[in-house]
């Protein structure tokens, strides 16, 4: 047995004891170690929002190896099997990081001025900006050439604060004063294991890893990997592909992570579903199909919109439902391109220590494997 298999066997058990009593915890998934090897590899590859080109090339190589038909368009990589319309999956592949914007000046890449026309102020990312502004002190970062992803140096964040004029997180970084404007800087990221949980900047490389794993297991549908979701642009790239192909669908499932305020709240369900977001209602039949399969597999689930509604009871300023890629696609096409979301509950959202239970990861993969022959 490989060391990673031993880790899985040791860690899935403890995670199960923390799960909700709504359903029994799943048994360890055969092949979960293979998935984690994919995830470990992808996490090491930079994909700062707005500078995803090198990561797209990594994905293409992995997908070419399993025989998928792969096409690369501006902002979206599309992989298809022999039955491309059976089920469509999507995952944004950008991750948060910094962008050098001037001499020894570094900003949160998603919210630089050039992106702010796409942001409406009610996305989860924007609403959490004040929550996360002090989480980065001491975080190691590494700079890369924008297109190739070639490593060009490391530094450490010494301070971060919100600039009210620029409406963005500003970082003070020691060791990268030589960088030119436009250089992307990623968080130095490695997959960590502890007591049945995995931690890294999981949003949303974990979904990309799940899709690659599914293709290795025989998935024959369509997968879309989109850029710049964190800056509000990814839905436009996906929409352009659907329009180019003249495709309408109700069976698009967007994979992502879903933030919770505490570990206890995250562990109340193995998977998170949604009926809607702030932009639109999702495809009710597709959402119900996922819920029914969860029930058949004894996978506990909840609806994030219900959770947010409960959190808002008595709050003078309610939390937003958020504006997701799925909601924006649905609204823009008046429901001709729609579907639902399937999310992994996490804590420490938008940091390099975002945490998910292995039991939740295994449950999402088991659910999606029901779509394989």
XYZ file of C-alpha atoms in Angstrom:
373
model
C 0.000 0.000 0.000
C 1.358 3.432 -0.967
C 1.956 6.134 1.665
C -0.951 8.142 0.247
C -3.278 5.135 0.507
C -2.249 4.798 4.144
C -3.071 8.467 4.689
C -6.517 7.988 3.150
C -7.273 4.897 5.241
C -6.167 6.665 8.406
C -7.941 9.953 7.713
C -11.318 9.104 6.213
C -12.296 7.272 9.378
C -11.809 10.219 11.774
C -13.633 12.569 9.391
C -16.672 10.318 9.413
C -17.154 10.814 13.150
C -17.715 14.545 12.636
C -20.502 14.188 10.093
C -24.154 15.033 10.550
C -26.450 12.321 11.893
C -28.682 12.846 8.851
C -26.997 9.955 7.038
C -24.258 7.398 7.637
C -20.788 8.421 6.574
C -19.572 6.909 3.300
C -17.034 4.151 3.247
C -13.554 5.145 2.020
C -13.634 5.497 -1.746
C -11.512 3.056 -3.657
C -9.151 5.153 -5.739
C -9.330 8.254 -3.525
C -5.534 8.121 -3.249
C -5.339 8.410 -7.051
C -7.525 11.514 -6.909
C -5.379 13.056 -4.174
C -2.253 12.539 -6.271
C -3.910 14.548 -9.063
C -4.892 17.260 -6.588
C -1.407 17.424 -5.040
C 0.094 17.898 -8.482
C -2.371 20.578 -9.652
C -2.100 22.618 -6.443
C 1.580 23.190 -7.128
C 0.802 24.769 -10.515
C 0.052 28.541 -10.432
C -3.284 29.838 -11.722
C -3.692 33.393 -10.425
C -6.917 34.999 -11.636
C -6.187 36.723 -14.939
C -3.011 34.673 -15.545
C -4.341 31.143 -16.060
C -2.621 30.313 -19.374
C 0.040 28.006 -17.953
C -2.535 26.106 -15.891
C -4.701 25.600 -18.973
C -1.724 23.932 -20.660
C -1.268 21.608 -17.690
C -4.950 20.643 -17.848
C -4.789 20.057 -21.596
C -1.859 17.668 -21.204
C -3.712 15.686 -18.519
C -6.894 15.497 -20.599
C -5.093 14.596 -23.821
C -3.579 11.611 -22.005
C -7.024 10.140 -21.246
C -8.230 10.538 -24.828
C -10.659 13.425 -24.368
C -11.299 15.756 -27.291
C -9.900 19.058 -26.054
C -10.499 22.549 -27.460
C -9.059 25.778 -26.077
C -10.825 29.091 -26.559
C -10.252 32.456 -24.965
C -11.008 31.974 -21.290
C -12.308 28.407 -21.490
C -10.872 24.934 -22.064
C -13.436 22.330 -23.170
C -12.971 18.550 -22.896
C -15.486 16.120 -24.395
C -16.035 12.396 -24.440
C -18.138 10.290 -26.795
C -21.487 11.414 -25.305
C -20.914 15.137 -24.829
C -24.553 16.042 -24.125
C -25.277 13.423 -21.423
C -23.933 15.607 -18.632
C -21.954 18.831 -18.668
C -19.634 19.783 -15.824
C -17.912 23.094 -15.274
C -15.240 24.369 -12.908
C -13.468 27.697 -12.735
C -9.726 27.193 -12.484
C -8.509 30.600 -11.337
C -7.237 31.021 -7.788
C -6.706 34.105 -5.702
C -3.299 35.714 -5.656
C -1.545 39.039 -6.036
C -0.676 41.186 -9.025
C 2.241 43.582 -9.143
C 0.684 46.935 -10.161
C 3.631 49.301 -9.668
C 7.034 49.672 -8.008
C 6.883 47.372 -4.973
C 3.075 47.625 -5.142
C 0.875 44.529 -4.926
C -2.909 44.212 -5.091
C -5.414 41.371 -4.784
C -5.560 40.201 -8.390
C -9.318 39.601 -8.586
C -10.268 43.145 -7.655
C -7.817 45.318 -9.564
C -9.383 48.347 -11.244
C -9.642 46.638 -14.626
C -11.963 43.993 -13.166
C -14.243 46.172 -11.083
C -16.760 46.835 -13.878
C -17.661 43.119 -13.695
C -18.196 43.179 -9.927
C -21.533 44.238 -8.444
C -20.645 44.345 -4.757
C -22.825 41.398 -3.745
C -20.597 38.461 -4.608
C -19.433 36.298 -1.706
C -15.819 37.209 -2.506
C -16.461 40.940 -2.254
C -18.531 40.638 0.903
C -15.761 38.622 2.585
C -12.980 41.082 1.734
C -13.031 42.703 5.183
C -13.174 39.274 6.819
C -10.012 38.003 5.151
C -7.889 41.175 5.039
C -5.802 40.199 8.076
C -5.299 36.518 7.226
C -2.207 36.863 5.043
C 0.600 38.069 7.309
C 3.501 35.649 7.100
C 2.142 33.955 3.958
C 4.883 32.934 1.524
C 4.242 33.828 -2.103
C 5.966 33.118 -5.405
C 6.092 35.159 -8.594
C 5.725 33.770 -12.111
C 6.037 34.978 -15.674
C 2.470 35.815 -16.786
C 2.099 33.464 -19.779
C 4.534 30.621 -19.215
C 4.136 30.311 -15.442
C 7.922 30.139 -15.066
C 8.997 30.670 -11.461
C 10.952 33.900 -10.918
C 11.177 34.367 -7.150
C 9.690 34.155 -3.661
C 8.662 36.626 -1.011
C 6.629 36.884 2.187
C 3.587 39.030 2.959
C 4.315 41.342 5.887
C 1.056 43.345 5.897
C -2.288 43.618 4.116
C -5.019 46.218 4.330
C -8.004 47.513 2.381
C -7.449 50.755 0.488
C -10.751 52.700 0.546
C -9.894 54.655 -2.607
C -8.951 51.622 -4.693
C -11.512 49.357 -2.974
C -8.991 46.544 -2.945
C -6.646 44.616 -0.702
C -3.141 46.072 -0.789
C -0.195 43.893 0.224
C 3.249 44.709 1.533
C 5.635 41.990 0.387
C 9.250 41.474 1.406
C 11.555 40.109 -1.276
C 9.785 40.939 -4.561
C 10.606 44.628 -5.026
C 12.230 43.915 -8.421
C 9.028 42.739 -10.133
C 7.497 44.533 -13.099
C 3.809 45.571 -13.222
C 1.608 42.793 -14.541
C 3.517 39.994 -12.801
C 1.207 37.452 -11.097
C 2.102 36.206 -7.621
C 0.581 33.011 -6.230
C 0.378 31.795 -2.652
C 2.980 29.109 -1.971
C 0.590 26.201 -1.723
C 0.897 22.554 -0.714
C -1.801 20.014 0.148
C -1.936 19.318 3.894
C -3.590 16.357 5.682
C -4.826 16.400 9.274
C -7.449 14.392 11.177
C -9.577 13.521 8.176
C -9.318 16.888 6.456
C -7.334 18.369 3.595
C -6.182 21.978 3.425
C -4.789 24.196 0.668
C -6.182 26.917 -1.557
C -8.837 24.467 -2.703
C -11.094 26.943 -4.525
C -11.317 25.773 -7.185
C -8.449 23.498 -8.130
C -10.198 20.686 -6.263
C -13.022 20.698 -8.823
C -10.569 20.599 -11.724
C -8.896 17.585 -10.093
C -12.275 15.857 -9.652
C -13.089 16.302 -13.339
C -9.723 14.924 -14.475
C -10.215 11.963 -12.131
C -13.684 11.359 -13.610
C -12.291 11.347 -17.152
C -9.728 8.759 -16.022
C -12.642 6.702 -14.665
C -14.529 6.828 -17.978
C -16.552 10.050 -17.984
C -17.867 10.652 -21.522
C -19.669 13.968 -21.127
C -18.449 17.552 -21.487
C -16.340 19.581 -19.063
C -15.716 23.309 -19.204
C -12.767 24.827 -17.334
C -13.214 28.589 -17.105
C -10.905 31.499 -16.266
C -11.455 34.605 -14.119
C -14.464 33.517 -12.084
C -13.165 35.388 -9.062
C -13.218 38.634 -11.055
C -16.732 38.006 -12.402
C -15.814 37.132 -15.992
C -15.936 33.344 -16.276
C -19.616 33.144 -17.182
C -18.939 35.260 -20.275
C -16.332 32.784 -21.531
C -18.668 29.846 -20.927
C -21.565 31.678 -22.582
C -19.460 32.425 -25.652
C -18.720 28.710 -26.058
C -22.376 27.697 -25.756
C -23.342 30.368 -28.302
C -20.544 29.324 -30.654
C -21.756 25.711 -30.554
C -25.469 26.698 -30.608
C -26.059 24.517 -27.550
C -28.895 24.835 -25.049
C -28.911 22.665 -21.935
C -30.523 22.192 -18.550
C -27.842 19.719 -17.465
C -24.824 21.850 -16.647
C -23.437 21.107 -13.171
C -20.957 23.638 -11.791
C -18.492 22.178 -9.275
C -17.081 24.434 -6.594
C -16.367 24.862 -2.902
C -18.892 26.447 -0.540
C -17.773 28.516 2.484
C -19.132 28.030 5.998
C -18.372 30.115 9.064
C -17.312 27.174 11.242
C -16.207 23.558 11.010
C -19.346 22.496 12.849
C -21.560 24.212 10.263
C -19.585 22.730 7.347
C -19.847 19.222 8.788
C -23.648 19.319 8.954
C -23.680 18.014 5.375
C -21.383 16.111 3.066
C -22.368 18.062 -0.046
C -23.958 21.447 -0.648
C -26.615 22.074 -3.287
C -28.308 25.295 -4.420
C -31.713 26.114 -5.822
C -30.750 29.672 -6.778
C -28.364 32.562 -6.288
C -28.773 36.343 -6.411
C -28.998 36.297 -10.226
C -31.489 33.512 -11.036
C -33.232 30.305 -10.051
C -31.397 27.193 -11.173
C -32.829 24.235 -13.109
C -35.171 22.640 -10.579
C -35.172 19.203 -12.244
C -31.369 18.972 -12.323
C -31.091 20.121 -8.714
C -33.666 17.534 -7.656
C -31.848 14.832 -9.628
C -28.696 15.453 -7.586
C -30.701 15.489 -4.354
C -32.365 12.169 -5.249
C -29.004 10.560 -5.977
C -27.665 11.839 -2.661
C -30.604 10.177 -0.920
C -30.037 6.897 -2.756
C -26.349 6.927 -1.771
C -26.999 7.961 1.862
C -25.093 11.199 1.302
C -26.242 14.022 3.572
C -26.850 17.324 1.801
C -28.328 20.757 2.355
C -29.214 23.809 0.266
C -26.939 26.822 0.605
C -29.750 29.265 -0.135
C -31.698 27.817 2.836
C -28.597 28.134 5.025
C -28.114 31.785 4.064
C -31.803 32.536 4.645
C -31.550 31.052 8.139
C -28.383 33.071 8.824
C -30.178 36.248 7.757
C -33.007 35.914 10.292
C -32.703 38.935 12.521
C -29.663 40.374 10.729
C -29.991 44.116 9.962
C -27.770 43.660 6.883
C -28.466 40.296 5.252
C -25.818 38.158 3.607
C -26.063 37.987 -0.176
C -26.968 34.758 -1.938
C -23.922 35.497 -4.070
C -23.628 35.757 -7.832
C -22.317 32.498 -9.246
C -21.257 31.488 -12.720
C -24.404 29.349 -12.961
C -26.754 32.167 -11.993
C -25.204 34.623 -14.417
C -25.347 32.106 -17.273
C -28.977 31.325 -16.474
C -29.969 34.993 -16.322
C -28.063 35.955 -19.488
C -29.671 33.171 -21.546
C -33.127 33.403 -19.924
C -32.739 29.784 -18.861
C -31.656 28.240 -22.163
C -28.247 27.438 -20.627
C -28.673 26.435 -17.030
C -28.322 23.609 -14.552
C -27.259 23.584 -10.922
C -24.270 23.563 -8.594
C -22.578 20.807 -6.614
C -20.275 22.077 -3.894
C -17.874 20.839 -1.240
C -18.384 22.498 2.184
C -15.235 24.275 3.364
C -13.894 26.649 5.991
C -11.093 29.254 5.772
C -12.425 30.307 2.373
C -10.075 32.216 0.043
C -6.935 31.421 1.971
C -4.100 28.940 1.479
C -5.587 26.879 4.328
C -9.107 26.387 2.978
C -10.210 23.096 4.540
C -12.562 20.298 3.441
C -13.264 16.862 4.894
C -12.098 13.852 2.950
C -15.535 12.370 3.549
C -17.126 15.278 1.651
C -14.677 14.927 -1.222
C -15.365 11.190 -1.405
C -19.121 11.828 -1.362
C -18.980 14.273 -4.287
C -16.900 11.842 -6.326
C -19.223 8.907 -5.493
C -22.199 11.001 -6.568
C -20.615 11.983 -9.883
C -19.483 8.409 -10.545
C -23.157 7.409 -10.766
C -23.104 9.164 -14.153
C -20.402 6.803 -15.458
C -21.273 3.605 -17.311
